[in-house]
PDB file of C-alpha atoms in Angstrom:
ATOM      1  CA  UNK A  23       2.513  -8.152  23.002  1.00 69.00           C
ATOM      2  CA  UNK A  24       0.503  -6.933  19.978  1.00 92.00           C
ATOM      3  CA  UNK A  25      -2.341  -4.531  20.672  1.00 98.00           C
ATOM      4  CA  UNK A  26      -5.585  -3.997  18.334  1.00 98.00           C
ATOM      5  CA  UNK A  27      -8.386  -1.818  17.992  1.00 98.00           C
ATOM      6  CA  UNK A  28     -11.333  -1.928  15.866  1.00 98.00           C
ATOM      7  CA  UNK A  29     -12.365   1.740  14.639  1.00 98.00           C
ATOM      8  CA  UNK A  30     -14.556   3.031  11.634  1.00 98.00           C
ATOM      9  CA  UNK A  31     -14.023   6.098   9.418  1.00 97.00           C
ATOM     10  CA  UNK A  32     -15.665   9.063  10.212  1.00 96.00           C
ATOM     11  CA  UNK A  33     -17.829  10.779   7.471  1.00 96.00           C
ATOM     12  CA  UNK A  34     -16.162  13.906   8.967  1.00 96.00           C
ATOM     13  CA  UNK A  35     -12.729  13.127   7.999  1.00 97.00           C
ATOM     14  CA  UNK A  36     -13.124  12.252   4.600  1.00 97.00           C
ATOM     15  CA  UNK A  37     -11.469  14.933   2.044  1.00 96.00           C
ATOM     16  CA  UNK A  38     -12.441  16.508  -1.158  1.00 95.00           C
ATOM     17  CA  UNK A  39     -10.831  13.290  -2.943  1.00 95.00           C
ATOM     18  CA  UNK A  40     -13.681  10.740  -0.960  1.00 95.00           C
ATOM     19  CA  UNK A  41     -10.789   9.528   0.825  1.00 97.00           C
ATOM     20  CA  UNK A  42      -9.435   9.959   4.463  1.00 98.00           C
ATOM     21  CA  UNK A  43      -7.567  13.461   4.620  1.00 97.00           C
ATOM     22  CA  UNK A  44      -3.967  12.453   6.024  1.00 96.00           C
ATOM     23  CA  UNK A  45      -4.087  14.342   9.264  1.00 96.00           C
ATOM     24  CA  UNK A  46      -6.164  12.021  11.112  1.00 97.00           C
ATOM     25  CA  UNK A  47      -4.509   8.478  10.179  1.00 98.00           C
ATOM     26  CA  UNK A  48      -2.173   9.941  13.346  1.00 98.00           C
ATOM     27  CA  UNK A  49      -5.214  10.190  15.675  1.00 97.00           C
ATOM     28  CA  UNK A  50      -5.885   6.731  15.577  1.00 98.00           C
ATOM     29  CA  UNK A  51      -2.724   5.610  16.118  1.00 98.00           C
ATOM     30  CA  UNK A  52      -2.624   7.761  18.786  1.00 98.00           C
ATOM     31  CA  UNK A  53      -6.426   6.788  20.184  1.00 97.00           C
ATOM     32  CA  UNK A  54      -5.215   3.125  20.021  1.00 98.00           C
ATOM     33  CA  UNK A  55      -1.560   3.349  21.507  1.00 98.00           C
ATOM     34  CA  UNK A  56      -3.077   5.506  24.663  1.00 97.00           C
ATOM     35  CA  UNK A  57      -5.218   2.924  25.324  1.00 97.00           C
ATOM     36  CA  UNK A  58      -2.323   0.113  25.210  1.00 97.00           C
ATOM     37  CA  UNK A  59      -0.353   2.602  27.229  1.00 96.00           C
ATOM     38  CA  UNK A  60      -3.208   3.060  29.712  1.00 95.00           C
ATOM     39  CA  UNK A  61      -5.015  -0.683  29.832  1.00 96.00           C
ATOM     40  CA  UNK A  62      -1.587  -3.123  29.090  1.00 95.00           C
ATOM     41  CA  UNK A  63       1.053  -1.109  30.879  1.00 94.00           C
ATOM     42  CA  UNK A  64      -1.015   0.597  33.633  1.00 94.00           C
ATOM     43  CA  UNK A  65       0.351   4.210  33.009  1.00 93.00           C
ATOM     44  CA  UNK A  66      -2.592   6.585  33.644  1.00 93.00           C
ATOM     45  CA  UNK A  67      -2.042   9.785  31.757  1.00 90.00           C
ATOM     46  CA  UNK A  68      -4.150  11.965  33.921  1.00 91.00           C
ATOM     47  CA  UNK A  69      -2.920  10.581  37.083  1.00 94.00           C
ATOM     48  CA  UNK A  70       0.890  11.503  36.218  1.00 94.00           C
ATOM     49  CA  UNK A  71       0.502  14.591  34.956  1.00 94.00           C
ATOM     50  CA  UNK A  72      -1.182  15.365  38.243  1.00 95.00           C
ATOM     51  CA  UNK A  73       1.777  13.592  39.911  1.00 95.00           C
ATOM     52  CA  UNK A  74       4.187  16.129  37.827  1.00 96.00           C
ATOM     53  CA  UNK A  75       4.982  13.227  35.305  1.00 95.00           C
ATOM     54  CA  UNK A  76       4.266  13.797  31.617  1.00 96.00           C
ATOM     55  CA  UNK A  77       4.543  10.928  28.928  1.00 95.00           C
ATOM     56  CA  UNK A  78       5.638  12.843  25.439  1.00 96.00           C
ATOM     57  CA  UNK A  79       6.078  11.828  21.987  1.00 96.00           C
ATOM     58  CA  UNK A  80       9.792  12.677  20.955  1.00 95.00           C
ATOM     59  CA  UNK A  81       9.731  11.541  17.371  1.00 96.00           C
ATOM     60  CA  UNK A  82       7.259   9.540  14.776  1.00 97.00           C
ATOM     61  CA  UNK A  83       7.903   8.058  11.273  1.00 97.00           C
ATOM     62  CA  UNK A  84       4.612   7.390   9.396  1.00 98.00           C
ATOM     63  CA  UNK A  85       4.595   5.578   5.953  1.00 98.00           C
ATOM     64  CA  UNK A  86       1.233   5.858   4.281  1.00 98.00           C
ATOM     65  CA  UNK A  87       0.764   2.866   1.712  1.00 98.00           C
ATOM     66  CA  UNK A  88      -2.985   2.900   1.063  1.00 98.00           C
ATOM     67  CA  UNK A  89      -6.328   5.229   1.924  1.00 98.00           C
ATOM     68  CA  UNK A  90      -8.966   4.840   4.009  1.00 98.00           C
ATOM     69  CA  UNK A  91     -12.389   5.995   2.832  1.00 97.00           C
ATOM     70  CA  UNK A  92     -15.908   6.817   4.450  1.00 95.00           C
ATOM     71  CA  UNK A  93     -17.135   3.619   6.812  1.00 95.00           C
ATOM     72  CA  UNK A  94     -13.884   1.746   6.239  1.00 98.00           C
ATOM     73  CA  UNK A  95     -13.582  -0.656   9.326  1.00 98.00           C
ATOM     74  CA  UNK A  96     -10.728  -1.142   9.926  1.00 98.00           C
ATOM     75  CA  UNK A  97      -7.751  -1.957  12.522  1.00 98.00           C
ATOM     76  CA  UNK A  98      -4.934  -0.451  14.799  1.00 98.00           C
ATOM     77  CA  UNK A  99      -1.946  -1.844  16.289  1.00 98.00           C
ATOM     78  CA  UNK A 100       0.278  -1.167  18.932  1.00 98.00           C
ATOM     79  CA  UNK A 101       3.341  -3.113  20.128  1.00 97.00           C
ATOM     80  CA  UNK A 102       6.255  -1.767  22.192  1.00 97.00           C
ATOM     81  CA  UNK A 103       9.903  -1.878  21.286  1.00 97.00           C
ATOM     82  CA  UNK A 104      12.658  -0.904  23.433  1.00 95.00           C
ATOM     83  CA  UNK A 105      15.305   0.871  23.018  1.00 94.00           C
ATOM     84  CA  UNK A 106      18.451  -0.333  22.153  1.00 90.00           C
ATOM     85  CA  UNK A 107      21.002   1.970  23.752  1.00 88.00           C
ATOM     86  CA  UNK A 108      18.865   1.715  26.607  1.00 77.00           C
ATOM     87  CA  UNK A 109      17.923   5.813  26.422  1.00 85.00           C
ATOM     88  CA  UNK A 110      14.631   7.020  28.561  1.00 94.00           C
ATOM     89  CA  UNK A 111      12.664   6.481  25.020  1.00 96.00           C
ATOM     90  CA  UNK A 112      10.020   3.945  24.233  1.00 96.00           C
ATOM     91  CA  UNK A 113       9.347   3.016  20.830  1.00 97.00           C
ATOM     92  CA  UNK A 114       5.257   1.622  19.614  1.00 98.00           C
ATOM     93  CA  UNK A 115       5.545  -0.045  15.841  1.00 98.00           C
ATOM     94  CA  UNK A 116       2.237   0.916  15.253  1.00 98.00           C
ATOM     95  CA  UNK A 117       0.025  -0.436  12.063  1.00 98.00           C
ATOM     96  CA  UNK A 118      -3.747   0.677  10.530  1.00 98.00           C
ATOM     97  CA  UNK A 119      -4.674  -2.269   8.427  1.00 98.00           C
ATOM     98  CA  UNK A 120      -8.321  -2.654   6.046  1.00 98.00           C
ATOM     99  CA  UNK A 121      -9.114  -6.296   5.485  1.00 98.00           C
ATOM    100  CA  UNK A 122      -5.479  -7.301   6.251  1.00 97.00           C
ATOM    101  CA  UNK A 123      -3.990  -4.965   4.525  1.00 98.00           C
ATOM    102  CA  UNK A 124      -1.300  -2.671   5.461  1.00 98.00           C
ATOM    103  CA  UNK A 125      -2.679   1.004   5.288  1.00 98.00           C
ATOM    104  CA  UNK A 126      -0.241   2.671   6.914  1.00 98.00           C
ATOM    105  CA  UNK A 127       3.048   1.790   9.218  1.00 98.00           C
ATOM    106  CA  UNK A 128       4.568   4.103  11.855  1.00 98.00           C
ATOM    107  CA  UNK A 129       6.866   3.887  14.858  1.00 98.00           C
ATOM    108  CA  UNK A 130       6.305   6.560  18.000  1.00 98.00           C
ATOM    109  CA  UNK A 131       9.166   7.408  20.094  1.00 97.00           C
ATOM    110  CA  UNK A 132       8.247   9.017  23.203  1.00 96.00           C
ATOM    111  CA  UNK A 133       9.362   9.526  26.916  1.00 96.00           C
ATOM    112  CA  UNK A 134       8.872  10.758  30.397  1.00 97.00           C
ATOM    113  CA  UNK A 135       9.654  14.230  31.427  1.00 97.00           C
ATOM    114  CA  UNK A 136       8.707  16.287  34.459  1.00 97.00           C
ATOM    115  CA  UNK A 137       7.065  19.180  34.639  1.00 96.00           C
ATOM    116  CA  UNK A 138       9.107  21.285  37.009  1.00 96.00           C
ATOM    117  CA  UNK A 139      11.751  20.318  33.843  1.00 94.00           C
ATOM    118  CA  UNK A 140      15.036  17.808  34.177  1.00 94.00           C
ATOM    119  CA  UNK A 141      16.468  14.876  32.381  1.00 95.00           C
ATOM    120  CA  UNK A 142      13.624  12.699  30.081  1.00 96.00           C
ATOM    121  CA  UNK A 143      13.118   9.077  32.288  1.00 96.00           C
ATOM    122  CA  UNK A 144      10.602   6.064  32.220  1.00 95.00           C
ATOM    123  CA  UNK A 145       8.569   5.173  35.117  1.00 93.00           C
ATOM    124  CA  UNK A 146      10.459   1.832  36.786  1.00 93.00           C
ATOM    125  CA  UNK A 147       7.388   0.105  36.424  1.00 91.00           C
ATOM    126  CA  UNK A 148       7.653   0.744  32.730  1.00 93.00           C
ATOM    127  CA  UNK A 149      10.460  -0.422  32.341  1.00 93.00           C
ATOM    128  CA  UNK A 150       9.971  -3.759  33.886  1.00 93.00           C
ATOM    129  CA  UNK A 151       7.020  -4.165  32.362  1.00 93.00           C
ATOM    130  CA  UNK A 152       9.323  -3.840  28.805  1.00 94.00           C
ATOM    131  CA  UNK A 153      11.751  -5.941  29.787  1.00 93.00           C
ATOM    132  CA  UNK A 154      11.037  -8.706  27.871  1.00 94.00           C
ATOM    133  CA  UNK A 155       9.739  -6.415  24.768  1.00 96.00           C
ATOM    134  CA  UNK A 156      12.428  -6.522  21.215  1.00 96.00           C
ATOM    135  CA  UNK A 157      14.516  -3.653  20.707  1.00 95.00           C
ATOM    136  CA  UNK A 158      13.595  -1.294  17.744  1.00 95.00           C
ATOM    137  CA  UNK A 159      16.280  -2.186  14.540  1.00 92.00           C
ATOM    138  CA  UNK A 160      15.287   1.227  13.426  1.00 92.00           C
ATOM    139  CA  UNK A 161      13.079   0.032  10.243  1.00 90.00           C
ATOM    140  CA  UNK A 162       9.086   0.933  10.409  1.00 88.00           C
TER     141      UNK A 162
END
């Protein structure tokens, strides 16, 4: 169930240090795990928000093991994980890799809530969709 995207560095978000300042590593996780969300599982942000429904992120762990730097090509991954006390949270192991290489490694934990306010769910048709995805073991 592994997801990728292809992106390149912008010039823009290059630091000081000719490297990729560590604020936007989280954008393309995030640019690459709405997409999943949106083309994989069929969950379209706008439309549920309109609907009263809003997917939020509860919780992320990044571990950055290498930089990116200016015109770096490089790739994003996205694969779901369940939960494994079966709580209204869906996990994404997420990975930005440069020629194979592990650049960074994160998990996002988010959910469902609505926004007259209530208990945190998933959508049904999430959840069957993830029924046959592995449960997070808690390790990035």
């Amino acid at each position: 169930m592994e997801y990728v995207k292809t992106y390149t560095v912008k010039e823009e978000h290059i630091d000081v240090q000719n490297i990729m300042d560590g604020l936007y590593y989280p954008f393309y996780l995030e640019y690459c795990r709405h997409d999943y969300i949106r083309e994989a599982l069929g969950f379209d942000f706008e439309a549920e928000a309109r609907a009263g429904n809003n997917m939020v992120l509860s919780e992320y762990r990044i571990r950055f093991v290498r930089s990116l730097r200016s015109g770096d090509t490089f790739q994003v991954t996205c694969s779901p994980l369940r939960d494994k006390t079966n709580k209204a949270v869906l996990h994404f192991r997420q990975t930005i890799l440069l020629n194979n290489k592990v650049v960074v490694k994160a998990v996002f934990s988010g959910t469902c809530v609505r926004a007259t306010g209530g208990r945190p769910f998933l959508p049904e048709e999430l959840v069957l969709k993830l029924a046959d995805a592995p449960e997070w073991d808690g390790e990035l």
